[in-house]
Amino acid sequence: MGILQLLKSQFLCHLIICYVFLVSGLIINLLQVCTLPLWLVSKQLARRINIRLGYCVSSQMVAALEWWSGTECTLYTDPKSYPLYGNENAIVVLNHSFEIDFLCGWTFCERFGVLGSSKVLAKKELSYVPVIGWMWYFLEIVFCKRKWEEDRRTVAQSLQNLQDYPENFWFLLYCEGTRLTPKKHQISMQVAESKGLPKLKYHLLPRTKGFWVTVQNLRGNAAAVYDSTLNFRNNETPTLLGILNGKKYHADLYVRRIPLDLIPEDEAECAAWLHKLYQEKDSFQEHYTQTGRFPGPIVSPPRRPWALINWLFWACLLLYPLGLLFAQLISSGSVLTILASVALCTAGWFHAFTPKAKSPCTGCNSPSFSLTIVFVLNVP
Ligand SMILES: CC/C=C\C/C=C\C/C=C\C/C=C\C/C=C\C/C=C\CCC(=O)SCCNC(=O)CCNC(=O)[C@H](O)C(C)(C)COP(=O)(O)OP(=O)(O)OC[C@H]1O[C@@H](n2cnc3c(N)ncnc32)[C@H](O)[C@@H]1OP(=O)(O)O
Ligand SMILES: CCCCCCCCCCCCCCCCCC(=O)OC[C@@H](O)COP(=O)(O)O
């Protein structure tokens, strides 16, 4: 193990990264609250400010992926579609199979300049999570309760609110509705069978209502659907804890741009279209398993320095007062205070990262990320 790799596995480094993320995140949440009066005066200016504040938070996780872990993200796509990415609004349909799939999505958002404005159809519970969830509230993220009777109205309304959004955005939809596990896959395929639909090997049966309502309400606003299929080389099972430990992964993303006009307006036809799309996605995953690559050429956008610069800025700002506090602690000479501080930090770390035999996020048996926050989120 090299010195750098050893450093990346150190508890102190993890503590620093988490400290910077949490404290800067809470400061940004506070700044976002301060923008509330501005919404009444200039909604578009308030939105633009919140996009930049949001970037300060989400780009820290991107920096951890790109610069700390050095994870490589490769894009397979049609070179003719490439110039449009980041220059139009789009609905992104992505498979939900990995703990860090959203983070790889964010990485591409960052590289195409739409990270601050990126959106998702997220479960309501996520809106209560400090930092990320509170930030999303100000970024007009669309939340659903996964109760169609309520969602059909609220989701449609939230999407309509995006009609005059001032910057290009990508709207992410995990049509599978939940992260893939062997158990969920089994149940899902029973549903597929009962509906007379072909079985999928690598995906859950897509939930079609959210897709239909999204397409209907973003017509005239979004130009295309980006059908995105993600996988990792060498059967890697990437985790957030792995990223924090500086483990390098290799993500491959296959993106097909489908103009929104090609998607049927009728609900039943739209549902059938989505089922067909998932059958195609399944065949791309099969191709990847067989050959180790997706079809089509590689046109990878390079990583940009902004996420790293943003992290360095917050680190300088927040580590200085922490250093002062630390110096004061040492100079106090109180062994009891020092021991109590060390115990508090260690307890916090163990509370946050507890390796479990079976992760509620992935259902796989790897020692996986289990931040308490995410554990709570996965409680049904
Ligand atoms: C160039 C680069 C391109 C791309 C880069 C990639 C990405 C970057 C883009 C943006 C990034 C932005 C942000 C990312 C950051 C973070 C994201 C993090 C987290 C969010 C994750 C989530 O929260 S996922 C959960 C929430 N989302 C969803 O659920 C969406 C999908 N769900 C739906 O659409 C649902 O329909 C619904 C929620 C709208 C309503 O749900 P409800 O359950 O009430 O209704 P359903 O219709 O779904 O259910 C009833 C029907 O379903 C059938 N059924 C029952 N059991 C099952 C089953 N197990 N599987 C499938 N179907 C089932 C049932 O029979 C009913 O069928 P009917 O035919 O009768 O309708
Ligand atoms: C590398 C990290 C550096 C910073 C350290 C601090 C990390 C803080 C992490 C905050 C993470 C917030 C992630 C939000 C996205 C969570 C994804 C998620 O939870 O998806 C839920 C879906 O799957 C559906 O869940 P189910 O209820 O169906 O099951």
Short mmCIF file of C-alpha atoms and ligand atoms in Angstrom, two decimals:
data_model
loop_
_atom_site.label_atom_id
_atom_site.label_comp_id
_atom_site.label_asym_id
_atom_site.label_seq_id
_atom_site.Cartn_x
_atom_site.Cartn_y
_atom_site.Cartn_z
CA MET A 1 0.00 0.00 0.00
CA GLY A 2 1.43 3.39 -1.02
CA ILE A 3 1.66 6.31 1.39
CA LEU A 4 -1.19 8.15 -0.31
CA GLN A 5 -3.44 5.09 -0.15
CA LEU A 6 -2.55 4.63 3.52
CA LEU A 7 -3.45 8.27 4.16
CA LYS A 8 -6.80 7.82 2.44
CA SER A 9 -7.72 4.97 4.76
CA GLN A 10 -7.03 7.04 7.87
CA PHE A 11 -9.84 7.79 10.29
CA LEU A 12 -8.63 11.38 10.73
CA CYS A 13 -8.96 12.06 6.99
CA HIS A 14 -12.51 10.67 6.99
CA LEU A 15 -13.31 12.82 9.98
CA ILE A 16 -12.04 15.93 8.20
CA ILE A 17 -13.99 15.17 5.00
CA CYS A 18 -17.21 14.54 6.93
CA TYR A 19 -16.67 17.61 9.14
CA VAL A 20 -16.18 19.89 6.13
CA PHE A 21 -19.20 18.38 4.37
CA LEU A 22 -21.54 18.62 7.34
CA VAL A 23 -20.53 22.05 8.63
CA SER A 24 -20.37 23.67 5.19
CA GLY A 25 -23.67 21.96 4.35
CA LEU A 26 -25.39 23.42 7.39
CA ILE A 27 -23.96 26.86 6.64
CA ILE A 28 -25.30 26.57 3.09
CA ASN A 29 -28.70 25.43 4.39
CA LEU A 30 -28.73 28.57 6.52
CA LEU A 31 -27.78 30.76 3.54
CA GLN A 32 -30.58 29.12 1.58
CA VAL A 33 -33.05 30.09 4.29
CA CYS A 34 -31.76 33.65 3.97
CA THR A 35 -32.75 33.63 0.28
CA LEU A 36 -36.42 33.11 1.21
CA PRO A 37 -37.37 36.83 1.16
CA LEU A 38 -35.66 37.14 -2.23
CA TRP A 39 -38.13 34.65 -3.73
CA LEU A 40 -40.83 37.28 -3.25
CA VAL A 41 -38.80 39.99 -4.97
CA SER A 42 -36.99 38.09 -7.74
CA LYS A 43 -37.77 34.38 -8.02
CA GLN A 44 -35.31 33.83 -10.86
CA LEU A 45 -32.42 35.45 -8.97
CA ALA A 46 -33.25 33.40 -5.86
CA ARG A 47 -33.23 30.24 -8.01
CA ARG A 48 -29.88 31.11 -9.58
CA ILE A 49 -28.33 31.76 -6.16
CA ASN A 50 -29.70 28.47 -4.83
CA ILE A 51 -28.29 26.61 -7.84
CA ARG A 52 -24.83 27.88 -6.89
CA LEU A 53 -25.30 27.15 -3.20
CA GLY A 54 -26.50 23.65 -4.08
CA TYR A 55 -23.41 23.17 -6.20
CA CYS A 56 -21.22 23.93 -3.16
CA VAL A 57 -22.75 20.93 -1.37
CA SER A 58 -23.18 18.29 -4.07
CA SER A 59 -19.83 19.02 -5.71
CA GLN A 60 -18.10 18.01 -2.46
CA MET A 61 -19.35 14.48 -2.95
CA VAL A 62 -18.33 14.64 -6.61
CA ALA A 63 -14.86 15.80 -5.49
CA ALA A 64 -14.65 12.80 -3.16
CA LEU A 65 -15.45 10.50 -6.09
CA GLU A 66 -13.28 12.16 -8.74
CA TRP A 67 -10.31 13.50 -6.77
CA TRP A 68 -10.16 11.53 -3.52
CA SER A 69 -11.03 8.06 -4.78
CA GLY A 70 -9.89 8.79 -8.35
CA THR A 71 -12.87 6.85 -9.72
CA GLU A 72 -12.94 6.87 -13.52
CA CYS A 73 -16.25 7.58 -15.24
CA THR A 74 -16.49 6.61 -18.89
CA LEU A 75 -19.31 7.74 -21.15
CA TYR A 76 -20.52 5.66 -24.09
CA THR A 77 -22.71 7.73 -26.36
CA ASP A 78 -23.44 8.91 -29.86
CA PRO A 79 -20.97 11.76 -30.71
CA LYS A 80 -23.82 13.59 -32.50
CA SER A 81 -25.82 13.81 -29.27
CA TYR A 82 -22.81 14.80 -27.17
CA PRO A 83 -22.87 18.58 -27.95
CA LEU A 84 -26.47 18.76 -26.71
CA TYR A 85 -25.66 17.42 -23.24
CA GLY A 86 -25.78 20.27 -20.76
CA ASN A 87 -27.32 22.59 -23.34
CA GLU A 88 -30.93 21.46 -23.07
CA ASN A 89 -33.35 20.24 -20.41
CA ALA A 90 -33.63 16.47 -20.27
CA ILE A 91 -35.27 13.61 -18.38
CA VAL A 92 -32.66 11.04 -17.34
CA VAL A 93 -33.80 7.43 -16.90
CA LEU A 94 -31.17 5.51 -14.93
CA ASN A 95 -30.94 1.98 -13.51
CA HIS A 96 -30.96 1.90 -9.69
CA SER A 97 -28.53 -0.90 -8.88
CA PHE A 98 -25.60 0.64 -7.01
CA GLU A 99 -25.13 2.57 -3.80
CA ILE A 100 -23.25 5.31 -5.65
CA ASP A 101 -25.30 5.42 -8.86
CA PHE A 102 -26.63 8.87 -7.96
CA LEU A 103 -23.07 10.06 -7.34
CA CYS A 104 -21.91 8.89 -10.77
CA GLY A 105 -24.93 10.74 -12.17
CA TRP A 106 -23.84 13.85 -10.29
CA THR A 107 -20.34 13.49 -11.73
CA PHE A 108 -21.69 13.67 -15.25
CA CYS A 109 -23.90 16.60 -14.22
CA GLU A 110 -20.77 18.38 -12.98
CA ARG A 111 -18.85 17.66 -16.18
CA PHE A 112 -21.71 18.99 -18.33
CA GLY A 113 -22.28 22.03 -16.08
CA VAL A 114 -25.74 21.17 -14.73
CA LEU A 115 -24.88 19.92 -11.24
CA GLY A 116 -26.42 22.79 -9.26
CA SER A 117 -29.67 22.62 -11.19
CA SER A 118 -29.97 18.82 -11.44
CA LYS A 119 -33.24 17.38 -10.18
CA VAL A 120 -34.68 14.02 -9.22
CA LEU A 121 -38.01 12.41 -8.41
CA ALA A 122 -37.10 11.46 -4.85
CA LYS A 123 -38.98 9.77 -2.06
CA LYS A 124 -40.44 12.26 0.43
CA GLU A 125 -38.39 10.90 3.36
CA LEU A 126 -35.21 12.31 1.78
CA SER A 127 -36.49 15.87 2.18
CA TYR A 128 -36.02 15.60 5.97
CA VAL A 129 -32.33 14.71 5.78
CA PRO A 130 -30.15 17.59 7.02
CA VAL A 131 -27.86 19.17 4.41
CA ILE A 132 -28.89 17.20 1.28
CA GLY A 133 -32.63 17.01 1.89
CA TRP A 134 -32.93 20.58 3.15
CA MET A 135 -30.84 21.80 0.22
CA TRP A 136 -33.16 19.96 -2.18
CA TYR A 137 -36.16 21.81 -0.82
CA PHE A 138 -34.65 25.06 -2.13
CA LEU A 139 -33.63 23.46 -5.43
CA GLU A 140 -37.24 22.54 -6.20
CA ILE A 141 -36.58 18.84 -6.17
CA VAL A 142 -39.74 16.83 -6.85
CA PHE A 143 -40.74 14.57 -3.97
CA CYS A 144 -43.18 11.68 -4.08
CA LYS A 145 -44.87 9.64 -1.37
CA ARG A 146 -45.11 6.61 -3.66
CA LYS A 147 -48.88 6.80 -3.27
CA TRP A 148 -50.19 7.48 -6.73
CA GLU A 149 -53.49 9.01 -5.58
CA GLU A 150 -51.49 11.82 -3.91
CA ASP A 151 -48.46 11.88 -6.20
CA ARG A 152 -50.34 12.34 -9.46
CA ARG A 153 -51.35 15.86 -8.37
CA THR A 154 -48.30 16.97 -6.33
CA VAL A 155 -45.69 15.62 -8.76
CA ALA A 156 -47.48 17.19 -11.72
CA GLN A 157 -47.63 20.54 -9.89
CA SER A 158 -43.92 20.46 -8.94
CA LEU A 159 -43.01 19.65 -12.54
CA GLN A 160 -45.18 22.48 -13.85
CA ASN A 161 -43.31 24.85 -11.52
CA LEU A 162 -40.16 24.07 -13.51
CA GLN A 163 -41.65 25.55 -16.72
CA ASP A 164 -39.82 28.86 -16.23
CA TYR A 165 -36.67 27.43 -14.59
CA PRO A 166 -33.84 29.82 -15.48
CA GLU A 167 -31.06 27.29 -16.18
CA ASN A 168 -30.74 23.98 -18.00
CA PHE A 169 -31.52 21.00 -15.80
CA TRP A 170 -31.52 17.21 -15.94
CA PHE A 171 -34.42 15.51 -14.21
CA LEU A 172 -33.44 12.06 -12.92
CA LEU A 173 -36.03 9.32 -12.71
CA TYR A 174 -35.31 5.93 -11.19
CA CYS A 175 -38.28 4.20 -12.80
CA GLU A 176 -37.56 1.02 -10.85
CA GLY A 177 -38.65 3.04 -7.79
CA THR A 178 -36.22 1.37 -5.41
CA ARG A 179 -32.69 -0.01 -5.44
CA LEU A 180 -32.32 -3.51 -6.89
CA THR A 181 -31.87 -6.41 -4.47
CA PRO A 182 -32.29 -10.13 -5.22
CA LYS A 183 -35.48 -10.26 -3.10
CA LYS A 184 -37.04 -7.20 -4.76
CA HIS A 185 -36.06 -8.60 -8.14
CA GLN A 186 -37.83 -11.87 -7.43
CA ILE A 187 -41.07 -10.11 -6.38
CA SER A 188 -40.84 -7.72 -9.30
CA MET A 189 -40.52 -10.56 -11.80
CA GLN A 190 -43.61 -12.20 -10.29
CA VAL A 191 -45.46 -8.95 -11.04
CA ALA A 192 -44.02 -9.00 -14.57
CA GLU A 193 -45.23 -12.56 -15.06
CA SER A 194 -48.71 -11.74 -13.76
CA LYS A 195 -48.88 -8.86 -16.26
CA GLY A 196 -47.66 -11.02 -19.13
CA LEU A 197 -44.49 -8.94 -19.51
CA PRO A 198 -41.08 -10.42 -20.38
CA LYS A 199 -38.80 -10.97 -17.39
CA LEU A 200 -35.82 -8.68 -16.86
CA LYS A 201 -32.48 -10.06 -15.70
CA TYR A 202 -30.72 -6.88 -14.55
CA HIS A 203 -33.59 -4.51 -13.69
CA LEU A 204 -36.75 -4.35 -11.65
CA LEU A 205 -39.98 -3.89 -13.56
CA PRO A 206 -40.25 -0.13 -14.16
CA ARG A 207 -43.02 1.84 -12.47
CA THR A 208 -44.65 3.59 -15.37
CA LYS A 209 -46.87 6.24 -13.74
CA GLY A 210 -44.06 8.54 -12.59
CA PHE A 211 -42.49 8.40 -16.04
CA TRP A 212 -45.76 9.20 -17.77
CA VAL A 213 -46.56 12.15 -15.50
CA THR A 214 -43.00 13.47 -15.92
CA VAL A 215 -43.04 13.25 -19.71
CA GLN A 216 -46.50 14.84 -19.89
CA ASN A 217 -45.58 17.74 -17.62
CA LEU A 218 -42.16 18.42 -19.09
CA ARG A 219 -43.32 18.39 -22.72
CA GLY A 220 -42.25 21.64 -24.33
CA ASN A 221 -39.76 22.14 -21.47
CA ALA A 222 -37.43 19.14 -21.75
CA ALA A 223 -36.11 18.23 -25.20
CA ALA A 224 -35.24 14.58 -24.71
CA VAL A 225 -35.03 11.50 -22.54
CA TYR A 226 -31.47 10.36 -21.82
CA ASP A 227 -31.76 6.62 -21.45
CA SER A 228 -28.78 5.90 -19.17
CA THR A 229 -27.42 2.49 -18.19
CA LEU A 230 -24.70 2.29 -15.56
CA ASN A 231 -22.38 -0.55 -14.66
CA PHE A 232 -18.99 -1.05 -13.02
CA ARG A 233 -16.00 -2.95 -14.32
CA ASN A 234 -14.78 -6.22 -12.83
CA ASN A 235 -18.05 -6.84 -10.95
CA GLU A 236 -17.16 -4.05 -8.52
CA THR A 237 -19.77 -3.30 -5.85
CA PRO A 238 -18.98 0.35 -5.13
CA THR A 239 -19.97 1.92 -1.83
CA LEU A 240 -19.78 5.41 -0.34
CA LEU A 241 -17.59 4.05 2.44
CA GLY A 242 -15.25 2.71 -0.25
CA ILE A 243 -15.11 6.18 -1.81
CA LEU A 244 -14.31 7.68 1.59
CA ASN A 245 -11.53 5.09 1.96
CA GLY A 246 -10.11 6.27 -1.35
CA LYS A 247 -11.00 3.12 -3.28
CA LYS A 248 -10.90 3.64 -7.04
CA TYR A 249 -13.81 2.30 -9.10
CA HIS A 250 -14.46 2.24 -12.85
CA ALA A 251 -17.91 3.37 -13.87
CA ASP A 252 -19.25 2.93 -17.40
CA LEU A 253 -22.36 4.84 -18.47
CA TYR A 254 -24.19 4.22 -21.72
CA VAL A 255 -26.45 7.11 -22.77
CA ARG A 256 -28.93 7.21 -25.65
CA ARG A 257 -30.65 10.51 -26.45
CA ILE A 258 -34.30 10.00 -27.36
CA PRO A 259 -36.26 13.10 -28.46
CA LEU A 260 -39.31 13.62 -26.24
CA ASP A 261 -41.59 13.86 -29.30
CA LEU A 262 -41.01 10.16 -29.95
CA ILE A 263 -42.64 9.19 -26.64
CA PRO A 264 -46.37 8.42 -26.84
CA GLU A 265 -48.77 10.79 -25.07
CA ASP A 266 -51.37 8.16 -24.23
CA GLU A 267 -50.75 6.68 -20.75
CA ALA A 268 -51.03 3.03 -21.77
CA GLU A 269 -48.85 3.49 -24.85
CA CYS A 270 -46.30 5.44 -22.80
CA ALA A 271 -46.22 2.59 -20.23
CA ALA A 272 -45.68 0.03 -23.00
CA TRP A 273 -42.90 2.23 -24.43
CA LEU A 274 -41.15 2.30 -21.04
CA HIS A 275 -41.40 -1.48 -20.61
CA LYS A 276 -39.79 -1.87 -24.04
CA LEU A 277 -37.06 0.58 -23.04
CA TYR A 278 -36.24 -1.52 -19.97
CA GLN A 279 -36.08 -4.66 -22.10
CA GLU A 280 -33.51 -2.85 -24.25
CA LYS A 281 -31.61 -1.67 -21.17
CA ASP A 282 -31.53 -5.27 -20.02
CA SER A 283 -29.96 -6.30 -23.32
CA PHE A 284 -27.29 -3.58 -22.93
CA GLN A 285 -26.42 -4.96 -19.49
CA GLU A 286 -26.22 -8.45 -20.95
CA HIS A 287 -23.88 -7.10 -23.64
CA TYR A 288 -21.77 -5.48 -20.88
CA THR A 289 -21.61 -8.74 -18.91
CA GLN A 290 -20.55 -10.65 -22.01
CA THR A 291 -18.04 -8.18 -23.45
CA GLY A 292 -17.07 -5.82 -20.59
CA ARG A 293 -18.26 -2.77 -22.54
CA PHE A 294 -21.40 -1.06 -23.78
CA PRO A 295 -22.20 -0.69 -27.48
CA GLY A 296 -21.16 2.51 -29.21
CA PRO A 297 -18.18 4.84 -29.07
CA ILE A 298 -16.59 6.34 -25.94
CA VAL A 299 -16.81 10.13 -25.67
CA SER A 300 -15.81 10.86 -22.09
CA PRO A 301 -15.94 14.43 -20.84
CA PRO A 302 -12.86 15.29 -18.73
CA ARG A 303 -13.19 16.03 -15.02
CA ARG A 304 -13.10 19.74 -14.17
CA PRO A 305 -11.23 21.37 -11.29
CA TRP A 306 -14.22 23.27 -9.81
CA ALA A 307 -15.40 20.55 -7.44
CA LEU A 308 -11.91 20.27 -5.97
CA ILE A 309 -11.49 24.06 -5.74
CA ASN A 310 -14.84 24.34 -3.96
CA TRP A 311 -13.81 21.64 -1.45
CA LEU A 312 -10.44 23.30 -0.80
CA PHE A 313 -12.19 26.61 -0.18
CA TRP A 314 -14.53 25.13 2.45
CA ALA A 315 -11.72 23.07 3.97
CA CYS A 316 -9.54 26.18 4.46
CA LEU A 317 -12.46 28.14 5.86
CA LEU A 318 -13.58 25.48 8.31
CA LEU A 319 -10.37 23.75 9.33
CA TYR A 320 -8.78 26.97 10.58
CA PRO A 321 -11.25 27.44 13.48
CA LEU A 322 -11.10 23.70 14.16
CA GLY A 323 -7.30 23.95 14.36
CA LEU A 324 -7.62 26.82 16.83
CA LEU A 325 -10.05 24.79 18.94
CA PHE A 326 -7.68 21.83 18.86
CA ALA A 327 -4.74 24.02 19.91
CA GLN A 328 -6.80 25.39 22.79
CA LEU A 329 -7.76 21.87 23.81
CA ILE A 330 -4.14 20.74 23.93
CA SER A 331 -2.97 23.87 25.70
CA SER A 332 -5.73 23.47 28.31
CA GLY A 333 -3.70 20.47 29.53
CA SER A 334 -6.85 18.79 30.79
CA VAL A 335 -6.45 15.05 30.13
CA LEU A 336 -10.13 14.51 30.89
CA THR A 337 -11.27 17.06 28.28
CA ILE A 338 -8.88 15.62 25.68
CA LEU A 339 -10.04 12.05 26.34
CA ALA A 340 -13.70 13.10 26.28
CA SER A 341 -13.19 14.83 22.90
CA VAL A 342 -11.45 11.79 21.40
CA ALA A 343 -14.20 9.50 22.74
CA LEU A 344 -16.91 11.75 21.29
CA CYS A 345 -15.33 11.80 17.83
CA THR A 346 -14.74 8.03 17.84
CA ALA A 347 -18.31 7.34 18.97
CA GLY A 348 -19.62 9.65 16.25
CA TRP A 349 -17.61 7.85 13.60
CA PHE A 350 -18.71 4.38 14.70
CA HIS A 351 -22.28 5.54 14.94
CA ALA A 352 -22.14 6.81 11.39
CA PHE A 353 -20.25 3.98 9.73
CA THR A 354 -21.28 0.55 10.99
CA PRO A 355 -20.43 -2.28 8.60
CA LYS A 356 -23.33 -4.69 8.36
CA ALA A 357 -23.49 -8.17 6.91
CA LYS A 358 -26.27 -7.13 4.57
CA SER A 359 -26.73 -3.55 3.51
CA PRO A 360 -30.26 -2.17 3.36
CA CYS A 361 -29.12 -0.10 0.40
CA THR A 362 -27.71 -2.72 -1.88
CA GLY A 363 -28.70 -6.09 -0.54
CA CYS A 364 -25.21 -7.30 -1.39
CA ASN A 365 -22.87 -8.96 1.04
CA SER A 366 -19.94 -6.59 0.72
CA PRO A 367 -18.88 -4.53 3.75
CA SER A 368 -20.96 -1.61 2.68
CA PHE A 369 -21.70 1.97 3.48
CA SER A 370 -24.19 2.46 6.21
CA LEU A 371 -24.21 6.02 7.34
CA THR A 372 -26.90 6.20 9.96
CA ILE A 373 -28.57 8.84 7.85
CA VAL A 374 -28.96 6.47 4.92
CA PHE A 375 -29.95 3.63 7.24
CA VAL A 376 -32.79 5.76 8.58
CA LEU A 377 -33.78 6.63 5.02
CA ASN A 378 -34.11 2.99 4.12
CA VAL A 379 -36.50 2.20 6.94
CA PRO A 380 -39.78 1.71 5.09
C1 LIG B 1 -24.97 12.45 -20.38
C2 LIG B 1 -25.13 11.96 -18.99
C3 LIG B 1 -26.49 11.45 -18.71
C4 LIG B 1 -26.95 11.10 -17.53
C5 LIG B 1 -26.33 11.26 -16.21
C6 LIG B 1 -27.10 10.55 -15.17
C7 LIG B 1 -27.78 11.09 -14.16
C8 LIG B 1 -27.70 12.48 -13.68
C9 LIG B 1 -28.99 13.22 -13.56
C10 LIG B 1 -29.43 13.86 -12.48
C11 LIG B 1 -28.90 13.69 -11.11
C12 LIG B 1 -29.79 14.33 -10.09
C13 LIG B 1 -29.90 13.97 -8.82
C14 LIG B 1 -29.34 12.72 -8.23
C15 LIG B 1 -29.18 12.77 -6.76
C16 LIG B 1 -29.69 11.98 -5.90
C17 LIG B 1 -30.73 10.95 -6.16
C18 LIG B 1 -30.98 10.17 -4.93
C19 LIG B 1 -32.08 9.53 -4.54
C20 LIG B 1 -33.44 9.42 -5.11
C21 LIG B 1 -33.86 7.98 -5.15
C22 LIG B 1 -35.28 7.75 -4.81
O1 LIG B 1 -35.84 8.36 -3.97
S1 LIG B 1 -36.03 6.49 -5.72
C23 LIG B 1 -37.66 6.47 -5.05
C24 LIG B 1 -38.58 7.53 -5.54
N1 LIG B 1 -38.78 7.53 -6.94
C25 LIG B 1 -39.68 6.71 -7.57
O2 LIG B 1 -40.35 5.90 -6.99
C26 LIG B 1 -39.82 6.89 -9.05
C27 LIG B 1 -40.51 5.72 -9.73
N2 LIG B 1 -41.86 5.47 -9.21
C28 LIG B 1 -42.99 5.83 -9.87
O3 LIG B 1 -42.87 6.38 -10.93
C29 LIG B 1 -44.33 5.51 -9.23
O4 LIG B 1 -45.21 5.18 -10.24
C30 LIG B 1 -44.91 6.64 -8.38
C31 LIG B 1 -43.94 7.00 -7.28
C32 LIG B 1 -45.20 7.87 -9.19
C33 LIG B 1 -46.24 6.18 -7.74
O5 LIG B 1 -46.01 5.01 -6.99
P1 LIG B 1 -47.17 4.00 -6.59
O6 LIG B 1 -46.54 2.87 -5.88
O7 LIG B 1 -48.26 4.69 -5.87
O8 LIG B 1 -47.81 3.56 -7.96
P2 LIG B 1 -47.24 2.51 -8.99
O9 LIG B 1 -47.88 2.72 -10.28
O10 LIG B 1 -45.80 2.57 -9.08
O11 LIG B 1 -47.69 1.13 -8.35
C34 LIG B 1 -48.84 0.45 -8.71
C35 LIG B 1 -48.55 -0.38 -9.94
O12 LIG B 1 -47.31 -1.05 -9.78
C36 LIG B 1 -47.50 -2.47 -9.90
N3 LIG B 1 -46.60 -3.12 -8.98
C37 LIG B 1 -46.81 -3.60 -7.77
N4 LIG B 1 -45.71 -4.14 -7.26
C38 LIG B 1 -44.76 -3.94 -8.18
C39 LIG B 1 -43.40 -4.25 -8.23
N5 LIG B 1 -42.78 -4.86 -7.22
N6 LIG B 1 -42.71 -3.90 -9.32
C40 LIG B 1 -43.32 -3.27 -10.36
N7 LIG B 1 -44.62 -2.96 -10.36
C41 LIG B 1 -45.32 -3.30 -9.28
C42 LIG B 1 -48.92 -2.67 -9.57
O13 LIG B 1 -49.37 -3.85 -10.18
C43 LIG B 1 -49.56 -1.42 -10.17
O14 LIG B 1 -49.62 -1.61 -11.57
P3 LIG B 1 -50.84 -1.04 -12.45
O15 LIG B 1 -50.60 -1.64 -13.81
O16 LIG B 1 -52.08 -1.50 -11.80
O17 LIG B 1 -50.70 0.46 -12.46
C1 LIG B 2 -17.94 10.44 -0.06
C2 LIG B 2 -18.60 11.23 0.87
C3 LIG B 2 -18.03 12.52 1.42
C4 LIG B 2 -19.00 13.24 2.28
C5 LIG B 2 -19.33 12.47 3.54
C6 LIG B 2 -20.72 12.69 4.03
C7 LIG B 2 -21.69 11.83 3.31
C8 LIG B 2 -23.11 12.24 3.49
C9 LIG B 2 -23.94 11.38 2.62
C10 LIG B 2 -25.31 11.89 2.34
C11 LIG B 2 -25.92 11.00 1.32
C12 LIG B 2 -27.21 11.49 0.78
C13 LIG B 2 -27.58 10.60 -0.33
C14 LIG B 2 -28.93 10.87 -0.90
C15 LIG B 2 -29.29 9.82 -1.87
C16 LIG B 2 -29.73 8.55 -1.19
C17 LIG B 2 -30.24 7.55 -2.17
C18 LIG B 2 -31.39 6.85 -1.60
O1 LIG B 2 -31.66 6.77 -0.44
O2 LIG B 2 -32.19 6.32 -2.51
C19 LIG B 2 -33.39 5.74 -2.00
C20 LIG B 2 -33.90 4.80 -3.03
O3 LIG B 2 -32.95 3.81 -3.23
C21 LIG B 2 -35.22 4.18 -2.63
O4 LIG B 2 -35.11 3.65 -1.36
P1 LIG B 2 -36.10 2.52 -0.78
O5 LIG B 2 -36.89 3.17 0.33
O6 LIG B 2 -37.00 2.08 -1.88
O7 LIG B 2 -35.23 1.42 -0.30
#
